[in-house]
Short mmCIF file of C-alpha atoms in Angstrom, two decimals:
data_model
loop_
_atom_site.label_atom_id
_atom_site.label_comp_id
_atom_site.label_asym_id
_atom_site.label_seq_id
_atom_site.Cartn_x
_atom_site.Cartn_y
_atom_site.Cartn_z
CA MET A 1 21.86 -0.92 -35.48
CA ASN A 2 21.95 -1.22 -39.26
CA GLU A 3 25.21 -3.18 -39.08
CA ILE A 4 23.44 -6.21 -37.60
CA ASN A 5 21.60 -8.44 -40.03
CA THR A 6 18.19 -9.22 -38.54
CA ASP A 7 16.68 -11.85 -40.83
CA SER A 8 13.16 -11.59 -39.42
CA GLY A 9 10.81 -8.94 -38.11
CA GLN A 10 10.78 -10.57 -34.69
CA ALA A 11 14.59 -10.60 -34.53
CA ALA A 12 14.69 -6.92 -35.52
CA THR A 13 12.19 -6.06 -32.79
CA THR A 14 14.17 -8.10 -30.26
CA TYR A 15 17.37 -6.27 -31.19
CA GLN A 16 15.76 -2.84 -30.98
CA ASN A 17 14.37 -3.67 -27.53
CA ALA A 18 17.44 -5.57 -26.26
CA GLY A 19 18.40 -2.91 -23.73
CA ARG A 20 14.88 -2.76 -22.29
CA ILE A 21 14.56 -6.56 -22.30
CA PHE A 22 17.74 -7.04 -20.27
CA LYS A 23 16.94 -4.17 -17.91
CA SER A 24 13.56 -5.64 -16.98
CA PHE A 25 15.05 -9.15 -16.85
CA PHE A 26 17.76 -8.19 -14.34
CA GLU A 27 15.17 -6.32 -12.27
CA GLU A 28 13.06 -9.49 -12.19
CA ILE A 29 16.07 -11.55 -11.06
CA GLY A 30 16.76 -8.90 -8.40
CA ASN A 31 13.37 -9.62 -6.81
CA VAL A 32 14.80 -12.96 -5.63
CA ILE A 33 18.61 -12.65 -5.77
CA VAL A 34 20.23 -9.94 -3.64
CA GLY A 35 23.39 -8.47 -5.16
CA GLN A 36 25.69 -10.78 -7.18
CA ASN A 37 25.03 -8.63 -10.27
CA ARG A 38 28.34 -9.58 -11.88
CA VAL A 39 27.71 -13.29 -11.36
CA VAL A 40 24.19 -13.12 -12.83
CA GLU A 41 25.48 -11.10 -15.79
CA GLU A 42 28.23 -13.64 -16.52
CA ILE A 43 25.75 -16.54 -16.36
CA ILE A 44 23.51 -14.74 -18.87
CA ILE A 45 26.54 -14.02 -21.08
CA SER A 46 27.37 -17.72 -21.11
CA ILE A 47 23.78 -18.60 -22.09
CA LEU A 48 23.77 -15.98 -24.88
CA CYS A 49 27.01 -17.45 -26.25
CA GLU A 50 25.52 -20.99 -26.15
CA GLY A 51 28.34 -21.92 -23.81
CA HIS A 52 28.56 -23.48 -20.35
CA ALA A 53 29.80 -22.09 -17.06
CA LEU A 54 31.73 -23.43 -14.09
CA VAL A 55 30.89 -21.69 -10.81
CA GLU A 56 33.23 -21.89 -7.84
CA SER A 57 32.22 -20.66 -4.41
CA ASN A 58 31.94 -21.58 -0.77
CA PRO A 59 28.75 -23.36 0.34
CA GLY A 60 25.58 -21.42 1.08
CA LEU A 61 25.98 -18.54 -1.36
CA GLY A 62 22.82 -19.28 -3.34
CA LYS A 63 24.18 -20.93 -6.48
CA THR A 64 21.21 -23.29 -6.82
CA LEU A 65 18.69 -20.53 -6.10
CA MET A 66 20.41 -18.26 -8.61
CA ILE A 67 20.34 -20.68 -11.54
CA SER A 68 16.79 -21.93 -10.80
CA THR A 69 15.60 -18.31 -10.62
CA ILE A 70 17.19 -17.54 -13.99
CA SER A 71 15.50 -20.59 -15.54
CA LYS A 72 12.11 -19.50 -14.16
CA ALA A 73 12.62 -15.96 -15.47
CA MET A 74 13.37 -17.45 -18.91
CA ASN A 75 10.49 -19.93 -18.72
CA LEU A 76 12.94 -22.79 -19.36
CA LYS A 77 12.95 -26.36 -18.09
CA PHE A 78 15.38 -26.72 -15.18
CA SER A 79 16.94 -29.83 -13.65
CA ARG A 80 19.51 -30.37 -10.91
CA ILE A 81 22.04 -33.19 -10.63
CA GLN A 82 23.69 -33.72 -7.25
CA CYS A 83 27.03 -35.26 -8.16
CA THR A 84 28.30 -38.03 -5.89
CA PRO A 85 31.06 -40.66 -6.30
CA ASP A 86 28.49 -43.41 -6.99
CA LEU A 87 26.62 -41.42 -9.67
CA MET A 88 26.57 -43.40 -12.93
CA PRO A 89 26.60 -41.95 -16.48
CA SER A 90 23.12 -43.40 -17.12
CA ASP A 91 21.86 -41.44 -14.09
CA ILE A 92 22.62 -38.30 -16.11
CA THR A 93 21.88 -39.25 -19.72
CA GLY A 94 19.04 -41.71 -19.19
CA THR A 95 18.73 -45.41 -19.98
CA ASN A 96 16.71 -47.94 -21.96
CA MET A 97 13.91 -49.53 -19.94
CA ILE A 98 11.97 -52.70 -20.75
CA GLN A 99 8.29 -51.91 -21.27
CA GLU A 100 5.58 -54.49 -21.77
CA THR A 101 2.70 -53.51 -24.08
CA ASP A 102 0.17 -55.83 -25.76
CA ASN A 103 2.00 -58.90 -24.45
CA LYS A 104 5.19 -57.66 -26.09
CA LYS A 105 8.34 -56.47 -24.44
CA GLU A 106 10.31 -53.64 -25.99
CA PHE A 107 12.96 -51.17 -24.99
CA ARG A 108 11.85 -47.63 -24.25
CA PHE A 109 14.28 -44.79 -23.62
CA GLU A 110 13.77 -43.00 -20.32
CA PRO A 111 15.44 -39.54 -20.54
CA GLY A 112 17.73 -38.46 -17.72
CA PRO A 113 17.99 -35.04 -16.06
CA VAL A 114 20.33 -33.78 -18.81
CA PHE A 115 17.21 -33.45 -21.00
CA ALA A 116 16.41 -29.93 -19.84
CA ASN A 117 17.20 -26.42 -21.02
CA ILE A 118 19.26 -25.47 -17.96
CA VAL A 119 21.08 -28.20 -16.04
CA LEU A 120 22.77 -27.58 -12.70
CA ALA A 121 25.54 -30.13 -12.05
CA ASP A 122 26.15 -29.50 -8.36
CA GLU A 123 29.65 -30.29 -7.03
CA ILE A 124 30.77 -31.80 -10.33
CA ASN A 125 34.21 -32.62 -8.92
CA ARG A 126 32.59 -35.21 -6.63
CA ALA A 127 31.47 -37.31 -9.61
CA SER A 128 33.81 -39.98 -10.98
CA PRO A 129 35.76 -39.25 -14.19
CA LYS A 130 33.53 -41.73 -16.06
CA THR A 131 30.44 -39.78 -15.07
CA GLN A 132 32.09 -36.42 -15.73
CA SER A 133 32.90 -37.57 -19.26
CA ALA A 134 29.22 -38.39 -19.83
CA LEU A 135 28.60 -34.64 -19.87
CA LEU A 136 31.19 -34.02 -22.60
CA GLU A 137 29.05 -35.08 -25.55
CA ALA A 138 26.05 -33.23 -24.17
CA MET A 139 28.11 -30.05 -23.64
CA GLN A 140 29.87 -30.08 -26.99
CA GLU A 141 27.49 -31.81 -29.40
CA LYS A 142 24.14 -30.97 -27.74
CA GLN A 143 23.18 -34.62 -28.02
CA VAL A 144 23.24 -37.87 -26.03
CA THR A 145 24.08 -41.34 -27.35
CA VAL A 146 22.64 -44.35 -25.53
CA GLY A 147 23.43 -47.71 -27.12
CA ASN A 148 23.04 -47.25 -30.87
CA ASP A 149 20.59 -44.36 -30.60
CA THR A 150 21.37 -40.64 -30.57
CA PHE A 151 18.97 -38.17 -28.98
CA LEU A 152 19.17 -34.44 -29.66
CA LEU A 153 18.85 -32.09 -26.70
CA ASP A 154 16.36 -29.24 -26.73
CA ARG A 155 17.64 -25.73 -27.46
CA PRO A 156 18.67 -23.63 -25.68
CA PHE A 157 20.87 -25.98 -23.66
CA PHE A 158 23.11 -24.76 -20.84
CA ILE A 159 25.09 -26.59 -18.16
CA LEU A 160 26.13 -24.76 -15.01
CA ALA A 161 28.55 -26.86 -12.98
CA THR A 162 29.59 -25.93 -9.45
CA GLN A 163 32.50 -26.94 -7.30
CA ASN A 164 33.41 -26.23 -3.69
CA PRO A 165 37.03 -25.03 -3.25
CA ILE A 166 37.08 -25.88 0.48
CA GLU A 167 36.46 -29.63 0.59
CA MET A 168 38.81 -31.14 -1.99
CA GLU A 169 39.46 -34.50 -0.29
CA GLY A 170 37.95 -37.45 -2.12
CA THR A 171 37.11 -35.38 -5.18
CA TYR A 172 38.05 -35.81 -8.84
CA PRO A 173 39.47 -32.54 -10.24
CA LEU A 174 38.23 -31.82 -13.75
CA PRO A 175 40.90 -32.57 -16.40
CA GLU A 176 42.15 -29.70 -18.53
CA ALA A 177 40.34 -30.95 -21.65
CA GLN A 178 37.01 -30.83 -19.84
CA LEU A 179 37.71 -27.48 -18.19
CA ASP A 180 38.36 -26.04 -21.65
CA ARG A 181 34.80 -26.89 -22.67
CA PHE A 182 33.43 -24.40 -20.16
CA LEU A 183 33.18 -20.94 -21.66
CA LEU A 184 33.46 -19.15 -18.29
CA LYS A 185 34.67 -19.87 -14.80
CA ILE A 186 32.66 -17.65 -12.45
CA LEU A 187 33.76 -16.88 -8.91
CA VAL A 188 31.06 -16.11 -6.33
CA ASP A 189 32.11 -14.06 -3.30
CA TYR A 190 30.36 -13.37 0.00
CA PRO A 191 27.73 -10.59 -0.03
CA SER A 192 28.44 -7.21 1.53
CA PHE A 193 27.09 -6.34 5.00
CA GLU A 194 24.18 -4.39 3.50
CA GLU A 195 23.37 -7.16 0.99
CA GLU A 196 23.40 -9.85 3.70
CA MET A 197 21.08 -7.71 5.85
CA GLU A 198 18.68 -7.52 2.90
CA ILE A 199 18.92 -11.32 2.48
CA ILE A 200 18.03 -11.78 6.14
CA ASN A 201 15.09 -9.39 5.91
CA ARG A 202 13.82 -10.93 2.68
CA TYR A 203 14.07 -14.60 3.62
CA THR A 204 12.91 -14.53 7.25
CA LYS A 205 9.40 -13.38 6.41
CA SER A 206 6.34 -15.59 6.08
CA GLU A 207 6.32 -15.17 2.30
CA THR A 208 9.34 -15.89 0.14
CA PRO A 209 10.06 -13.71 -2.92
CA LYS A 210 8.39 -14.83 -6.16
CA ILE A 211 9.42 -14.39 -9.76
CA THR A 212 7.43 -14.16 -12.99
CA LYS A 213 8.55 -14.91 -16.52
CA GLY A 214 11.01 -12.31 -17.80
CA LEU A 215 11.41 -13.44 -21.42
CA ASP A 216 10.27 -16.38 -23.53
CA LYS A 217 12.27 -19.07 -25.29
CA SER A 218 11.87 -17.63 -28.80
CA THR A 219 13.20 -14.25 -27.64
CA LEU A 220 16.20 -15.95 -26.02
CA LEU A 221 16.97 -17.89 -29.21
CA ASP A 222 16.83 -14.60 -31.17
CA LEU A 223 19.20 -12.99 -28.66
CA GLN A 224 21.63 -15.90 -29.07
CA LYS A 225 21.68 -15.34 -32.84
CA LEU A 226 22.03 -11.57 -32.43
CA THR A 227 24.97 -12.00 -30.04
CA ARG A 228 27.11 -13.48 -32.80
CA GLN A 229 26.23 -10.58 -35.12
CA VAL A 230 27.45 -7.79 -32.84
CA PRO A 231 30.29 -6.08 -34.78
CA ILE A 232 33.86 -6.13 -33.49
CA SER A 233 36.76 -4.22 -35.07
CA GLU A 234 39.86 -5.91 -36.47
CA GLU A 235 41.91 -3.96 -33.92
CA LEU A 236 40.01 -5.55 -31.03
CA LYS A 237 40.26 -8.99 -32.61
CA GLN A 238 44.02 -8.51 -32.65
CA ARG A 239 43.88 -7.46 -29.00
CA VAL A 240 42.08 -10.70 -28.11
CA LEU A 241 44.65 -12.72 -30.02
CA SER A 242 47.51 -10.84 -28.35
CA ILE A 243 46.10 -11.54 -24.87
CA VAL A 244 45.56 -15.25 -25.56
CA SER A 245 48.91 -15.63 -27.32
CA MET A 246 50.73 -14.03 -24.40
CA THR A 247 49.35 -16.71 -22.05
CA ARG A 248 51.45 -19.18 -24.07
CA LYS A 249 54.58 -17.01 -24.07
CA ASP A 250 54.73 -15.99 -20.40
CA LYS A 251 56.79 -19.00 -19.30
CA GLU A 252 57.83 -17.23 -16.10
CA HIS A 253 54.34 -17.47 -14.60
CA ILE A 254 52.29 -19.73 -16.91
CA GLU A 255 53.28 -23.30 -17.71
CA TYR A 256 50.44 -23.98 -20.14
CA GLY A 257 48.44 -21.22 -21.84
CA ALA A 258 44.99 -20.99 -23.40
CA SER A 259 43.84 -22.73 -26.58
CA PRO A 260 42.25 -21.10 -29.68
CA ARG A 261 38.91 -22.00 -28.08
CA ALA A 262 39.68 -19.23 -25.57
CA SER A 263 40.08 -16.67 -28.40
CA ILE A 264 36.68 -17.62 -29.81
CA GLY A 265 35.13 -17.58 -26.35
CA LEU A 266 36.55 -14.18 -25.43
CA ILE A 267 35.22 -12.54 -28.60
CA LEU A 268 31.76 -14.11 -28.15
CA ALA A 269 31.62 -13.18 -24.45
CA ALA A 270 32.59 -9.58 -25.27
CA LYS A 271 29.84 -9.45 -27.92
CA ALA A 272 27.28 -10.75 -25.43
CA ARG A 273 28.30 -8.17 -22.83
CA ALA A 274 27.99 -5.38 -25.41
CA LEU A 275 24.47 -6.59 -26.30
CA ILE A 276 23.47 -6.72 -22.62
CA GLN A 277 24.77 -3.16 -22.15
CA GLY A 278 22.68 -1.99 -25.11
CA ARG A 279 25.60 -1.28 -27.47
CA ASN A 280 25.91 -2.42 -31.09
CA PHE A 281 29.71 -2.65 -30.94
CA VAL A 282 32.36 -4.34 -28.79
CA SER A 283 34.60 -2.06 -26.73
CA LYS A 284 38.10 -2.55 -25.33
CA GLU A 285 36.57 -2.58 -21.85
CA ASP A 286 34.38 -5.57 -22.84
CA ILE A 287 37.48 -7.52 -23.87
CA ASP A 288 39.43 -6.74 -20.69
CA TYR A 289 36.43 -7.36 -18.42
CA MET A 290 35.63 -10.77 -19.90
CA ALA A 291 39.26 -11.93 -20.11
CA TYR A 292 39.20 -13.02 -16.46
CA PRO A 293 36.24 -15.47 -16.51
CA VAL A 294 37.20 -16.76 -19.97
CA LEU A 295 40.87 -17.43 -19.18
CA ARG A 296 41.19 -18.18 -15.44
CA HIS A 297 40.37 -21.90 -15.76
CA ARG A 298 42.42 -22.35 -18.91
CA LEU A 299 45.78 -21.38 -17.40
CA ILE A 300 48.16 -23.67 -15.53
CA LEU A 301 50.59 -21.62 -13.47
CA THR A 302 54.20 -22.62 -12.94
CA PHE A 303 55.25 -24.10 -9.62
CA GLU A 304 57.22 -20.95 -8.79
CA ALA A 305 54.20 -18.71 -9.50
CA GLU A 306 51.92 -20.84 -7.31
CA ARG A 307 54.52 -20.95 -4.53
CA SER A 308 54.70 -17.16 -4.55
CA GLY A 309 50.92 -17.00 -4.08
CA MET A 310 50.04 -15.78 -7.59
CA THR A 311 46.48 -16.51 -8.77
CA PRO A 312 45.35 -16.97 -12.39
CA ASP A 313 43.51 -13.62 -12.18
CA GLN A 314 46.74 -11.86 -11.19
CA ALA A 315 48.54 -13.48 -14.13
CA ILE A 316 45.76 -12.32 -16.47
CA GLU A 317 45.95 -8.80 -15.03
CA GLU A 318 49.70 -8.65 -15.75
CA ILE A 319 49.11 -9.78 -19.32
CA ILE A 320 46.36 -7.19 -19.95
CA LYS A 321 48.70 -4.45 -18.68
CA LYS A 322 51.36 -5.51 -21.20
CA VAL A 323 49.04 -5.64 -24.21
CA LYS A 324 48.72 -2.23 -25.84
#
């Protein structure tokens, strides 16, 4: 605990109680969301790292409910954007409106849905490339430029984009440069038989489950700062670099490997997972566990690997086995 520099009394208290904070927070989420513990954990990791996440799953698995529940538990402003081919960039960022006051007409900026703490961009691959690119500045710079004016976004700021792997006709696949801006790609699977029975029992009653605030904004901002201060050994840094470097060297299965942004992301994600688990150090297991969501969307497999049925996760698994 002494290895982390807590520059305020509140930050020190937050760090000392981090394990209890996350335990009660996940319990609160569990009042509404059944199962999907790994998915919820990875979304929280992305928020702690001040990154963004891309979620891929079949329809009806509760992605919107999950992210809105997390925003309520964090007492954060939430907005949802339903991406469609005719969605314009100004529909996301906002636009200047003419307002008449005291017999004068002047432009007034009307903020779009991106001005929230947590933004759900549903089915992002249905939006046109022009609209997709409107999210780039918001994701990277945490600001929006409209005309000659720049507007800063409120912190914390997190974009969760979803895409449906089934219906790909008429969609606009995200380019590699934009995919690289997402810290994690999270895969959501179907619930188990027991979990789905619990979902049925819980959501066919007269009253739907409710959630109360789990943590406040100032605590979350402290946790984001503390995440970057979690110690990691030089040996584990070298392991991260070896894993990422090998994605560029494995020409048999991977045509294009991960960028240095992946190395930074993997270390930050491992730090966040250690903090969530109540540890003040990063372990080898944190690195290997987070390698999959950090790298799977950053790899382009060779034609031969795809033809043989290999997935990015299988390629990552082979690389982790080779790294000592």
